[in-house]
Amino acid sequence: MAFFLPTLPIVSLLSGGVAGGVEAAITYPMEFAKTRVQLRNERGVPSPRNPFSIVAQVIRNEGFRALYKGCSTLIVGSIGKDAVRFLCFDTIKHQFADPETGTLTPIRNMLSGMATGVVASVTCVTPTERVKTALIDDARNEKRFRNPWHAIKLIVQESGPMGLYRGLAGTTLKQAGATAFRMGTYNILKDYEKKRHIPQTILTNFANGAVAGTVTTLATQPFDVVKTRSQSAHGASTSEAIKSVLKDNGIRGFWKGTVMRLGRTIVAGGILFTTAEAVAKVLNPLFGQTSIGTMSH
């Protein structure tokens, strides 16, 4: 357990948003490859199972820029998602803290993260993930979508506004679990280090974020696979997505794309928390805050 001072909402919002945008831009090719692996193969169109082979194939056939198809959508979504994550997590965990001691148990850390994930999924993540996944899927064959705005227009025309919320159940389960494990693990590690007076450096922050990312990926991969199937170009219900995974690959199919997502999550976790800490350290003095940063309480 650790005693903490509440971070100013504006610092949480800005540091989380900047960190999310930086992380999405740097790691997008891994996200692209992971999504391609998880989507259903077209009949008669063989596709490599190895995400690294997919990257090489895309570069060879479509050019390097193709790896960034849907990237702008993910960056916008990540800025919003992580701004909401950091803001809500700081706010919620303050509410979950012991009123007398200001402490937060590991379980309450995880519950704070879970509640934050639900909020992020509904407000930002599901619609932007839907557009990103549809763009990646569409680019394989039909190529109907010219850009993110055109994709949104066609999806709304064909399925109504709720078409942007395809995969809501899978996305919300993934986000609730991912945020609980990522934020919870990160804060538990920081509490452990503070008790033992381990210096909080960039390397420490990156390592903590990487460990949190590894735990998150292994625990939530099935939700990610179902989400991707639900959010393909033509969409599918959650039950249809689950059935398609079992039909195509059996139980093992729910961990498709784990290698690439794990690589991305480890790097992303390190970048996300390191960037957020750095931005918070710059912003805190500007707003008269003396605590060490958004996630370091």
Coordinates of C-alpha atoms in Angstrom, one line a residue:
M1 CA 0.0 0.0 0.0
A2 CA 1.1 3.6 -0.6
F3 CA 0.0 7.0 0.5
F4 CA -0.6 9.3 -2.4
L5 CA -1.6 12.9 -3.2
P6 CA -4.4 13.3 -5.7
T7 CA -3.0 14.5 -9.1
L8 CA -4.6 17.5 -10.6
P9 CA -7.2 16.4 -13.3
I10 CA -5.6 18.6 -16.0
V11 CA -2.2 17.0 -15.4
S12 CA -3.7 13.5 -15.6
L13 CA -5.6 14.4 -18.8
L14 CA -2.7 16.0 -20.6
S15 CA 0.0 13.6 -19.6
G16 CA -2.2 10.6 -20.5
G17 CA -3.2 12.1 -23.8
V18 CA 0.3 12.9 -24.9
A19 CA 1.6 9.5 -23.8
G20 CA -1.2 7.7 -25.7
G21 CA -0.5 9.5 -28.9
V22 CA 3.3 9.0 -28.7
E23 CA 2.9 5.3 -27.9
A24 CA 0.3 4.6 -30.8
A25 CA 2.5 6.4 -33.4
I26 CA 5.6 4.4 -32.5
T27 CA 4.1 0.9 -32.1
Y28 CA 1.5 0.9 -34.8
P29 CA 3.1 -1.5 -37.3
M30 CA 3.0 -4.2 -34.6
E31 CA -0.7 -3.4 -34.0
F32 CA -1.4 -3.6 -37.7
A33 CA 0.3 -7.1 -38.0
K34 CA -1.5 -8.4 -34.9
T35 CA -4.9 -7.3 -36.3
R36 CA -4.2 -8.9 -39.7
V37 CA -3.3 -12.2 -38.1
Q38 CA -6.6 -12.2 -36.0
L39 CA -8.9 -11.4 -39.0
R40 CA -10.5 -14.3 -40.9
N41 CA -8.7 -15.3 -44.1
E42 CA -10.6 -14.9 -47.3
R43 CA -11.4 -18.2 -49.1
G44 CA -8.7 -19.1 -51.5
V45 CA -6.4 -16.3 -50.3
P46 CA -3.6 -17.8 -48.2
S47 CA -2.3 -15.6 -45.4
P48 CA 0.8 -16.2 -43.2
R49 CA 0.2 -17.0 -39.6
N50 CA 3.4 -15.5 -38.5
P51 CA 2.9 -11.7 -37.9
F52 CA 6.5 -11.0 -38.9
S53 CA 5.8 -12.7 -42.2
I54 CA 2.7 -10.5 -42.6
V55 CA 4.8 -7.4 -42.1
A56 CA 7.3 -8.5 -44.8
Q57 CA 4.4 -9.5 -47.1
V58 CA 2.7 -6.1 -46.7
I59 CA 5.9 -4.2 -47.3
R60 CA 6.7 -6.3 -50.4
N61 CA 3.2 -6.1 -51.9
E62 CA 1.7 -2.8 -50.7
G63 CA 4.7 -0.7 -49.6
F64 CA 5.9 0.4 -46.2
R65 CA 3.1 3.1 -45.9
A66 CA 0.5 0.3 -45.9
L67 CA 1.6 -0.7 -42.4
Y68 CA 0.2 2.6 -41.2
K69 CA -3.3 2.0 -42.6
G70 CA -5.7 3.2 -39.9
C71 CA -2.9 4.7 -37.8
S72 CA -4.4 8.2 -37.6
T73 CA -7.6 6.7 -36.2
L74 CA -5.7 4.8 -33.5
I75 CA -3.6 7.8 -32.6
V76 CA -6.8 9.9 -32.1
G77 CA -8.4 7.1 -30.2
S78 CA -5.3 6.5 -28.1
I79 CA -5.0 10.2 -27.1
G80 CA -8.6 10.1 -25.9
K81 CA -8.4 6.6 -24.4
D82 CA -5.2 7.3 -22.3
A83 CA -6.4 10.8 -21.4
V84 CA -9.6 9.2 -20.0
R85 CA -7.6 6.3 -18.5
F86 CA -5.2 8.4 -16.5
L87 CA -7.8 11.0 -15.5
C88 CA -10.4 8.4 -14.5
F89 CA -7.8 6.1 -12.8
D90 CA -6.5 8.9 -10.6
T91 CA -10.0 10.1 -9.8
I92 CA -11.4 6.6 -9.1
K93 CA -8.5 5.3 -7.1
H94 CA -8.7 8.4 -4.9
Q95 CA -12.4 7.5 -4.2
F96 CA -11.3 3.8 -3.5
A97 CA -8.6 4.8 -1.1
D98 CA -8.9 4.3 2.6
P99 CA -10.5 7.6 3.9
E100 CA -8.4 7.6 7.1
T101 CA -4.9 6.6 5.8
G102 CA -5.1 7.5 2.1
T103 CA -3.9 4.0 1.2
L104 CA -4.9 1.8 -1.7
T105 CA -4.7 -2.0 -1.5
P106 CA -3.7 -4.1 -4.6
I107 CA -7.3 -5.3 -5.0
R108 CA -8.6 -1.7 -4.9
N109 CA -5.9 -0.8 -7.4
M110 CA -7.2 -3.5 -9.8
L111 CA -10.8 -2.5 -9.3
S112 CA -9.9 1.1 -10.0
G113 CA -8.3 0.0 -13.2
M114 CA -11.3 -2.1 -14.2
A115 CA -13.8 0.7 -13.7
T116 CA -11.5 3.0 -15.7
G117 CA -11.4 0.5 -18.6
V118 CA -15.2 0.4 -18.9
V119 CA -15.3 4.2 -19.1
A120 CA -12.6 4.3 -21.7
S121 CA -14.2 1.6 -23.8
V122 CA -17.6 3.3 -24.0
T123 CA -16.3 6.9 -24.5
C124 CA -13.3 6.4 -26.9
V125 CA -12.0 3.0 -27.6
T126 CA -14.8 1.0 -29.2
P127 CA -15.6 3.4 -32.1
T128 CA -12.0 4.2 -32.9
E129 CA -11.0 0.5 -32.7
R130 CA -14.0 -0.4 -35.0
V131 CA -12.8 2.1 -37.6
K132 CA -9.2 1.1 -37.4
T133 CA -9.9 -2.6 -37.7
A134 CA -12.4 -2.1 -40.5
L135 CA -9.7 -0.1 -42.4
I136 CA -7.1 -2.8 -42.0
D137 CA -9.5 -5.5 -43.0
D138 CA -10.9 -3.5 -46.0
A139 CA -7.3 -2.8 -47.3
R140 CA -6.8 -6.6 -47.8
N141 CA -9.3 -6.9 -50.6
E142 CA -12.3 -4.7 -51.3
K143 CA -10.6 -1.3 -50.6
R144 CA -13.9 0.5 -50.3
F145 CA -12.7 2.9 -47.6
R146 CA -10.7 5.9 -48.8
N147 CA -9.9 7.2 -45.4
P148 CA -11.2 7.1 -41.8
W149 CA -13.9 9.6 -42.4
H150 CA -15.1 7.8 -45.5
A151 CA -15.1 4.5 -43.4
I152 CA -17.2 6.2 -40.7
K153 CA -19.7 7.5 -43.3
L154 CA -20.1 4.0 -45.0
I155 CA -20.4 2.2 -41.7
V156 CA -23.1 4.6 -40.4
Q157 CA -24.9 4.4 -43.8
E158 CA -25.0 0.6 -43.8
S159 CA -25.4 -0.2 -40.1
G160 CA -26.5 3.0 -38.4
P161 CA -24.6 4.9 -35.7
M162 CA -24.4 1.7 -33.6
G163 CA -22.4 0.2 -36.4
L164 CA -19.5 2.1 -34.8
Y165 CA -20.0 0.2 -31.6
R166 CA -19.6 -3.3 -33.1
G167 CA -17.6 -5.3 -30.7
L168 CA -18.6 -3.2 -27.7
A169 CA -18.8 -6.3 -25.4
G170 CA -15.4 -7.7 -26.4
T171 CA -13.8 -4.3 -26.3
T172 CA -15.2 -3.4 -22.9
L173 CA -14.1 -6.8 -21.4
K174 CA -10.7 -6.3 -23.0
Q175 CA -10.3 -2.7 -21.7
A176 CA -11.6 -3.4 -18.2
G177 CA -9.2 -6.3 -17.9
A178 CA -6.3 -4.6 -19.6
T179 CA -6.6 -1.4 -17.6
A180 CA -7.1 -3.3 -14.4
F181 CA -4.0 -5.4 -15.0
R182 CA -1.9 -2.7 -16.5
M183 CA -2.6 0.1 -14.1
G184 CA -2.9 -2.2 -11.2
T185 CA 0.3 -4.1 -11.9
Y186 CA 2.2 -0.8 -12.5
N187 CA 1.1 0.8 -9.3
I188 CA 1.7 -2.4 -7.2
L189 CA 5.3 -2.5 -8.6
K190 CA 5.8 1.2 -7.7
D191 CA 4.4 0.7 -4.2
Y192 CA 6.9 -2.2 -3.8
E193 CA 9.8 -0.1 -5.0
K194 CA 8.9 2.8 -2.8
K195 CA 8.9 0.6 0.3
R196 CA 12.4 -0.4 -0.5
H197 CA 13.5 3.1 -1.5
I198 CA 14.3 2.1 -5.1
P199 CA 14.9 5.2 -7.2
Q200 CA 12.2 6.1 -9.8
T201 CA 14.2 6.6 -13.0
I202 CA 13.2 6.5 -16.6
L203 CA 14.6 2.9 -16.7
T204 CA 12.6 1.9 -13.7
N205 CA 9.4 3.4 -15.2
F206 CA 10.0 1.7 -18.5
A207 CA 10.6 -1.7 -16.8
N208 CA 7.5 -1.4 -14.7
G209 CA 5.4 -0.5 -17.7
A210 CA 6.9 -3.4 -19.7
V211 CA 6.1 -5.9 -16.9
A212 CA 2.6 -4.5 -16.6
G213 CA 2.2 -4.8 -20.4
T214 CA 3.2 -8.5 -20.3
V215 CA 0.7 -9.4 -17.6
T216 CA -2.0 -7.5 -19.4
T217 CA -1.5 -9.2 -22.8
L218 CA -1.4 -12.8 -21.5
A219 CA -4.6 -12.2 -19.4
T220 CA -6.7 -10.4 -22.0
Q221 CA -5.7 -11.8 -25.4
P222 CA -9.0 -13.8 -25.9
F223 CA -11.0 -10.6 -25.6
D224 CA -8.7 -8.9 -28.1
V225 CA -9.2 -11.7 -30.7
V226 CA -13.0 -11.6 -30.3
K227 CA -13.0 -7.8 -30.6
T228 CA -11.0 -7.9 -33.8
R229 CA -13.3 -10.4 -35.4
S230 CA -16.4 -8.4 -34.4
Q231 CA -14.9 -5.2 -35.8
S232 CA -14.0 -6.5 -39.3
A233 CA -15.0 -4.5 -42.3
H234 CA -18.5 -6.0 -42.4
G235 CA -18.8 -6.6 -38.7
A236 CA -20.1 -9.5 -36.6
S237 CA -21.8 -10.0 -33.3
T238 CA -19.8 -11.2 -30.3
S239 CA -21.3 -14.6 -30.5
E240 CA -20.6 -14.9 -34.2
A241 CA -17.0 -13.8 -33.6
I242 CA -16.5 -16.5 -30.9
K243 CA -18.0 -19.2 -33.1
S244 CA -15.7 -18.2 -36.0
V245 CA -12.6 -18.3 -33.8
L246 CA -13.5 -21.8 -32.6
K247 CA -14.4 -23.0 -36.1
D248 CA -11.2 -21.7 -37.6
N249 CA -8.6 -22.5 -34.9
G250 CA -10.2 -24.1 -31.9
I251 CA -9.4 -22.9 -28.4
R252 CA -5.9 -21.9 -29.4
G253 CA -7.3 -19.4 -31.8
F254 CA -8.2 -17.1 -28.9
W255 CA -4.5 -16.4 -28.4
K256 CA -3.8 -15.6 -32.1
G257 CA -1.5 -12.6 -32.5
T258 CA -0.1 -13.0 -28.9
V259 CA 3.5 -12.7 -30.0
M260 CA 3.0 -9.4 -31.9
R261 CA 0.7 -8.0 -29.3
L262 CA 3.0 -9.0 -26.5
G263 CA 5.9 -7.3 -28.3
R264 CA 3.9 -4.2 -28.8
T265 CA 2.4 -4.1 -25.3
I266 CA 5.9 -4.5 -23.7
V267 CA 7.2 -1.6 -25.7
A268 CA 4.0 0.4 -25.5
G269 CA 3.7 0.0 -21.7
G270 CA 7.3 1.3 -21.3
I271 CA 6.7 4.2 -23.7
L272 CA 3.3 5.1 -22.2
F273 CA 4.2 5.3 -18.5
T274 CA 7.7 6.8 -19.2
T275 CA 6.1 9.5 -21.4
A276 CA 3.3 10.2 -18.9
E277 CA 5.7 10.5 -16.0
A278 CA 8.0 12.9 -18.0
V279 CA 5.0 15.1 -19.1
A280 CA 3.6 15.1 -15.6
K281 CA 6.9 16.3 -14.2
V282 CA 6.9 19.2 -16.6
L283 CA 3.3 20.1 -16.0
N284 CA 3.1 19.7 -12.2
P285 CA 5.2 22.8 -11.4
L286 CA 3.2 24.8 -13.9
F287 CA 0.0 24.0 -12.0
G288 CA 1.5 24.3 -8.6
Q289 CA 1.5 20.5 -7.9
T290 CA 4.4 19.0 -6.0
S291 CA 3.7 15.3 -6.4
I292 CA 5.9 13.2 -8.7
G293 CA 3.7 12.5 -11.6
T294 CA 0.5 11.0 -12.8
M295 CA 1.2 7.3 -12.1
S296 CA 3.8 7.5 -9.4
H297 CA 1.6 7.9 -6.3

